[in-house]
Coordinates of N, CA and C in Angstrom, one line a residue:
X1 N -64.5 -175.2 -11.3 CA -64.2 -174.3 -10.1 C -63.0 -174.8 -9.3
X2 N -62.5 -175.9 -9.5 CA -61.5 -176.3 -9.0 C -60.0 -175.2 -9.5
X3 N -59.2 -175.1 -8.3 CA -57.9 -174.7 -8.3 C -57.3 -175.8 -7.8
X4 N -55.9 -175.8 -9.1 CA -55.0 -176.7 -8.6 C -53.2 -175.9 -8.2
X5 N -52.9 -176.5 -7.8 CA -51.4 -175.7 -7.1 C -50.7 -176.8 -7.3
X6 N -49.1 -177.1 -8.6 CA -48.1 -177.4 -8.1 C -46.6 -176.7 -7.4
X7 N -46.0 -178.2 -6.9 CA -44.9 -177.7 -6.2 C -44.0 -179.0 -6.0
X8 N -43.0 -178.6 -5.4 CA -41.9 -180.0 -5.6 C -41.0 -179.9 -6.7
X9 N -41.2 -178.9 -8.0 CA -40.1 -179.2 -9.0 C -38.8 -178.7 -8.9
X10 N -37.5 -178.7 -9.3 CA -36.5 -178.3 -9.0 C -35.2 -178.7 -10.0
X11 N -34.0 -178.2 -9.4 CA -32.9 -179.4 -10.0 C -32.8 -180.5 -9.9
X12 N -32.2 -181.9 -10.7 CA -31.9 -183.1 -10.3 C -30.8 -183.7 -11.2
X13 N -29.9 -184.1 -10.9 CA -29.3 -185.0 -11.4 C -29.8 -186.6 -12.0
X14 N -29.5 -186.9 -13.3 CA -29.9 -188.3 -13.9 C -29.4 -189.0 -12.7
X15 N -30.7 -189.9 -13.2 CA -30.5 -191.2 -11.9 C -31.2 -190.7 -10.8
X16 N -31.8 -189.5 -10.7 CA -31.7 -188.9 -9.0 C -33.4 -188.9 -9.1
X17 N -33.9 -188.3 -7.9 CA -35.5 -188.9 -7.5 C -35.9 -187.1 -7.2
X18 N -37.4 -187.4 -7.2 CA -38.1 -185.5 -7.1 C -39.4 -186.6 -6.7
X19 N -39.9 -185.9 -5.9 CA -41.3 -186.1 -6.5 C -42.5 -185.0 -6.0
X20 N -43.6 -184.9 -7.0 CA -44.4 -183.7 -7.2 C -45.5 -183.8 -6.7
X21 N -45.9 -182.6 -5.9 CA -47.0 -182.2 -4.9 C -48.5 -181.4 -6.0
X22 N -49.7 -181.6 -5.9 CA -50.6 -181.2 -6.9 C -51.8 -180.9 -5.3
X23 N -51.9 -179.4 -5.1 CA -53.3 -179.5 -4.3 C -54.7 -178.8 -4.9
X24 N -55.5 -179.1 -4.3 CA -56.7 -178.7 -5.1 C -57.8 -178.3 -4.2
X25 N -58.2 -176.9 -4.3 CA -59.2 -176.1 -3.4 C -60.7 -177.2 -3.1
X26 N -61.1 -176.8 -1.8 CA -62.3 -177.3 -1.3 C -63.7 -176.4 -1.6
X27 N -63.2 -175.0 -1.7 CA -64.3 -174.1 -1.7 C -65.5 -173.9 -2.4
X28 N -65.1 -174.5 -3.8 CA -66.4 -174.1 -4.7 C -66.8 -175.8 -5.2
X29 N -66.0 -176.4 -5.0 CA -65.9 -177.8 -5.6 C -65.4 -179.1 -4.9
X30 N -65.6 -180.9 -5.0 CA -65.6 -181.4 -4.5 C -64.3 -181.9 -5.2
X31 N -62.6 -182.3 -5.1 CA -62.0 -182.7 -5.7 C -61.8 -184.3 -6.1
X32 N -62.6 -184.7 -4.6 CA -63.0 -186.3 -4.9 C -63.3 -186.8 -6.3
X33 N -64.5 -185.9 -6.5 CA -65.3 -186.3 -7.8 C -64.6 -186.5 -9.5
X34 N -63.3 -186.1 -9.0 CA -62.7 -185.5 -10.4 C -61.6 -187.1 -10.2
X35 N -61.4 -187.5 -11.7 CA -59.9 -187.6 -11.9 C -58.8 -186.7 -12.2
X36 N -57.3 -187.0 -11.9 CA -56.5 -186.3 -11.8 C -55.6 -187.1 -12.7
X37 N -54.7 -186.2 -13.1 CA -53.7 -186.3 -14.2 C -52.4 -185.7 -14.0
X38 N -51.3 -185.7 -14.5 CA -50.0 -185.3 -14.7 C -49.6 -185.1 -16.5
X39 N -49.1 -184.0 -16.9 CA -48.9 -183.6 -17.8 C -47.3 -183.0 -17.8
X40 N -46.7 -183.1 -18.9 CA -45.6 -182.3 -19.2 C -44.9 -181.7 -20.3
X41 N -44.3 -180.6 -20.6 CA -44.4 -180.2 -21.4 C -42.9 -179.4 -21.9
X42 N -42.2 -180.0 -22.7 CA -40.7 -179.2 -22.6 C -41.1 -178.2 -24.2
X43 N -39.8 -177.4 -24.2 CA -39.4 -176.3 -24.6 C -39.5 -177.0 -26.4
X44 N -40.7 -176.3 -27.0 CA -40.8 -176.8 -28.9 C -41.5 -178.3 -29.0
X45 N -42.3 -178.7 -27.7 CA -42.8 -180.1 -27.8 C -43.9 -179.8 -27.2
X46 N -45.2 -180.6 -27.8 CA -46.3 -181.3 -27.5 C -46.4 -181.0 -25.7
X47 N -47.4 -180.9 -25.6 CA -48.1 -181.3 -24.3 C -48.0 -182.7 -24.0
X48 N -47.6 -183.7 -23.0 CA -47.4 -184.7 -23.0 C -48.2 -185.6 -21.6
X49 N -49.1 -186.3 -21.7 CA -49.2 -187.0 -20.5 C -48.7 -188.0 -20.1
X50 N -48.6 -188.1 -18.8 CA -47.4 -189.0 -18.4 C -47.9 -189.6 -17.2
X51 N -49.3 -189.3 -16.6 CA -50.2 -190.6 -15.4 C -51.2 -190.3 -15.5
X52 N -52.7 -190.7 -14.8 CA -53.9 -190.7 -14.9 C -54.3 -191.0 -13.4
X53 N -55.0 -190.7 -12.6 CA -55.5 -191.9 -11.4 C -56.9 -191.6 -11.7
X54 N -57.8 -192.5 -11.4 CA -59.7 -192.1 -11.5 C -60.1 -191.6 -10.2
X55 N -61.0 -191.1 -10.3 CA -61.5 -190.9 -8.5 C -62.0 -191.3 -8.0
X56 N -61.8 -192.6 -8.3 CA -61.6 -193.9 -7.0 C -60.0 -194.3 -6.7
X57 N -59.2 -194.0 -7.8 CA -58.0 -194.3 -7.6 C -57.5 -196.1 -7.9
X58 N -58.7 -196.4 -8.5 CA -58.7 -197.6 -8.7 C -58.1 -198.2 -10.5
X59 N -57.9 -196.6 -11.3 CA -57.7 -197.2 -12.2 C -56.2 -195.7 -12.5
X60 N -55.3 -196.2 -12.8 CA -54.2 -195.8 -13.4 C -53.9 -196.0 -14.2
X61 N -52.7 -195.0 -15.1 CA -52.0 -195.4 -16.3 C -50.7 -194.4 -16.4
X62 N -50.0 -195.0 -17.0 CA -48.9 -194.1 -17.6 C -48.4 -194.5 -18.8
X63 N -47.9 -193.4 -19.3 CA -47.2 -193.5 -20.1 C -45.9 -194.0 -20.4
X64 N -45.8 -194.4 -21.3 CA -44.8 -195.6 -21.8 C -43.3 -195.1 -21.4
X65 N -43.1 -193.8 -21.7 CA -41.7 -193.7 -21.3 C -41.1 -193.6 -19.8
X66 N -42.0 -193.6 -19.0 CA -41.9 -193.5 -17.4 C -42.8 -194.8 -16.8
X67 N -43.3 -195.7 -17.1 CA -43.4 -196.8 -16.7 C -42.5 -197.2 -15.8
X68 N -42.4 -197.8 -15.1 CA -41.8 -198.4 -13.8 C -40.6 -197.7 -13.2
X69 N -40.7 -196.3 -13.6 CA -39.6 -195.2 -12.9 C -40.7 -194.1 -12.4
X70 N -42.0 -193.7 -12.9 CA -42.4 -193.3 -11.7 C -44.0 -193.8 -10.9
X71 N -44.6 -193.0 -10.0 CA -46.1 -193.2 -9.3 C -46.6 -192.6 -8.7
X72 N -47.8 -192.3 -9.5 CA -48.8 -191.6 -9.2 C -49.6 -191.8 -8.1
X73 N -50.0 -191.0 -7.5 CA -51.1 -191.3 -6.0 C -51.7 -190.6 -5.6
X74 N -53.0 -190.4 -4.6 CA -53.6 -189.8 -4.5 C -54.0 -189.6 -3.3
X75 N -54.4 -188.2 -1.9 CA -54.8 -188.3 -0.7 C -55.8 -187.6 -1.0
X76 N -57.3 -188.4 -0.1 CA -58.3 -187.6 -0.3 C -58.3 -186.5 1.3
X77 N -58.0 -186.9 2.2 CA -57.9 -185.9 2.7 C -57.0 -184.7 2.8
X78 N -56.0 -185.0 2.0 CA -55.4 -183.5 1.7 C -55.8 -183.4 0.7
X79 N -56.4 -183.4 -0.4 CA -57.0 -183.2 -1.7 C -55.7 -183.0 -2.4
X80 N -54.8 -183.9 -2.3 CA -53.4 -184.1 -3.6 C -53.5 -185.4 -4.1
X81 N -53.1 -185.0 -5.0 CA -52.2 -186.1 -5.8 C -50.6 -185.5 -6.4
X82 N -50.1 -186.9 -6.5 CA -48.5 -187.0 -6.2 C -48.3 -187.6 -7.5
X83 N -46.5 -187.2 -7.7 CA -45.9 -188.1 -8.6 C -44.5 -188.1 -7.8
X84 N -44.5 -189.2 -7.8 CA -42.8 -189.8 -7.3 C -42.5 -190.0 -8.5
X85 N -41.0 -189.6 -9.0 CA -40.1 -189.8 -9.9 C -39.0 -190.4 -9.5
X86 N -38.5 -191.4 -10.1 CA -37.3 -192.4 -9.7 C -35.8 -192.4 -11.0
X87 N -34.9 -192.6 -10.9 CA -34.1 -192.6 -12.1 C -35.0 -191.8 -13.4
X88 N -34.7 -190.4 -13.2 CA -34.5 -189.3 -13.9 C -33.7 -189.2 -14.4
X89 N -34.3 -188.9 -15.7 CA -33.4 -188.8 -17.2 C -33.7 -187.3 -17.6
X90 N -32.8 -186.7 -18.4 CA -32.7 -186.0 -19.1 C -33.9 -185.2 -20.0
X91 N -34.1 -186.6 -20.7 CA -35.6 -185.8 -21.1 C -36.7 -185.9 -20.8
X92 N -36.6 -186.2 -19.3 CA -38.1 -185.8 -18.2 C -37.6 -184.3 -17.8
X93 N -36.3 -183.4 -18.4 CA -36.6 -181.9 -18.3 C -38.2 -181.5 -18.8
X94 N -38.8 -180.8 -18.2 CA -40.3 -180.0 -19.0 C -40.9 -179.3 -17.8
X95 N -41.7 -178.9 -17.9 CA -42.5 -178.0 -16.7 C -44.1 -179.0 -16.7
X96 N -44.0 -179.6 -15.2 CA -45.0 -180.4 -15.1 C -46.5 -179.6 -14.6
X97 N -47.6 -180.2 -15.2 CA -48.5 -179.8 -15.0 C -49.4 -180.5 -14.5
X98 N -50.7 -180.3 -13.5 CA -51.6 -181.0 -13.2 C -52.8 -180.8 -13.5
X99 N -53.8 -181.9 -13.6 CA -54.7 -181.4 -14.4 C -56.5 -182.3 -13.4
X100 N -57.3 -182.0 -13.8 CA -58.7 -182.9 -13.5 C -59.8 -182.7 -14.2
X101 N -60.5 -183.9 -14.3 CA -61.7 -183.6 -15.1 C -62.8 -185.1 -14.6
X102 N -63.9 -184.8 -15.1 CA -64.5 -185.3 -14.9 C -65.7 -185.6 -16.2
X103 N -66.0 -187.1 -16.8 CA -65.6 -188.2 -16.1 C -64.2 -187.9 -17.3
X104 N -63.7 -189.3 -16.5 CA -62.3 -189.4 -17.1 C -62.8 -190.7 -18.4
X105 N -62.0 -189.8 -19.3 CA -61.7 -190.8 -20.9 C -60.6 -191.8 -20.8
X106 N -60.6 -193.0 -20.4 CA -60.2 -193.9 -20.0 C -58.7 -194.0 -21.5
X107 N -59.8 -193.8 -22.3 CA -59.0 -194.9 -24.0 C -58.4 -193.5 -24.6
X108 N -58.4 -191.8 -23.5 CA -57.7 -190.9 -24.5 C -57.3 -190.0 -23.3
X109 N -56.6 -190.4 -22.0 CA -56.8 -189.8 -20.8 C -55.8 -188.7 -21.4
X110 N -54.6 -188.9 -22.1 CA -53.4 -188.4 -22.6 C -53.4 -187.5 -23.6
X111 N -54.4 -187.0 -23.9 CA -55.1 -186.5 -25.0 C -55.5 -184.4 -23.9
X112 N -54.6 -183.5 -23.9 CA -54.9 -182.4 -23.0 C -55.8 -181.9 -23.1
X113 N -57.2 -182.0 -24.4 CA -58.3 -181.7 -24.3 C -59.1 -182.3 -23.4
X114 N -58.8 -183.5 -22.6 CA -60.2 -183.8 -22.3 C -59.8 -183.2 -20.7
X115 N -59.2 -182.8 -20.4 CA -59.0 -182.4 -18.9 C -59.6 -180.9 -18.7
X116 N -60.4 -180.7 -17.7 CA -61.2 -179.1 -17.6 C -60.4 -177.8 -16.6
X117 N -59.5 -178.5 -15.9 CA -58.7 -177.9 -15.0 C -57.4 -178.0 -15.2
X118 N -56.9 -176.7 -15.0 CA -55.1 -176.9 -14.7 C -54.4 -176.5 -13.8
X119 N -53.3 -176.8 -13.5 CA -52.6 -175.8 -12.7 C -51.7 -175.0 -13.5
X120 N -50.9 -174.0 -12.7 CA -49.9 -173.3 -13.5 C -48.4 -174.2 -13.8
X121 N -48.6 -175.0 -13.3 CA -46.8 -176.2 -13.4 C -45.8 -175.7 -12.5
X122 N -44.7 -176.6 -12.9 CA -43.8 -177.0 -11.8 C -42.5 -177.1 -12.7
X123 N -41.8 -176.2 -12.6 CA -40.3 -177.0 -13.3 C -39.1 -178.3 -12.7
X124 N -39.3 -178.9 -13.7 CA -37.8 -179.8 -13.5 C -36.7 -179.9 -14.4
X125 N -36.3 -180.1 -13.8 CA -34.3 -180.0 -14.9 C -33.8 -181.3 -14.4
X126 N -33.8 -182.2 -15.3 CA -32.6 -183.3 -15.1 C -31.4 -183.0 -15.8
X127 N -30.4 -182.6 -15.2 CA -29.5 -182.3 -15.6 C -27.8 -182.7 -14.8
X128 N -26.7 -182.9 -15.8 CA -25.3 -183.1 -14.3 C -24.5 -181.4 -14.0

């Protein structure tokens, strides 16, 4: 019963920073309860995950190609979770997606079946 809403994607030049806004309705559901995810997905490729937070926020992950260029986070009172993006490359173009489920698969978070919710995505263009 969760609705998720992204926003924040846009143009950017490599090297240059974005970072992505993910909200989630209160009305039918509790979003605390859920882990939250980041997904992305470009044009003839795989669905791709690219962070995880739990909902405690105690346990994170990312994927290998954006390790220490971006970070994930989470507000429980605005019911978001975020991705800061840092030195944007090219092929972080894709239309980002947000995702939650509950409980979270720790050893296959990256895996788009195990998530029960989506949002519609967000586009980004790393591009000069």
């Amino acid at each position: 019963q969760l609705q998720l809403v992204e926003s924040g994607g846009g143009l950017v030049q490599p090297g240059g920073s974005l970072r992505l806004s993910c909200t989630a309705s209160e009305f039918n559901s509790d979003s605390d309860l859920y882990a939250l995810a980041w997904f992305r997905q470009a044009p003839g490729k795989e669905r791709e995950g690219v962070s995880c937070i739990s909902r405690s926020g105690t346990y994170i992950d990312y994927a290998d190609s954006v390790k220490g260029r971006f970070t994930i986070s989470r507000d429980y009172v605005e019911n978001a979770v975020y991705l800061k993006m840092e030195f944007l490359k090219p092929e972080d173009t894709a239309v980002y997606y947000c995702a939650a489920a509950s409980p979270l698969h720790r050893d296959s978070w990256y895996d788009p079946s195990k998530w029960e919710f989506w949002g519609q995505g967000t586009q980004v263009t790393v591009s000069s």
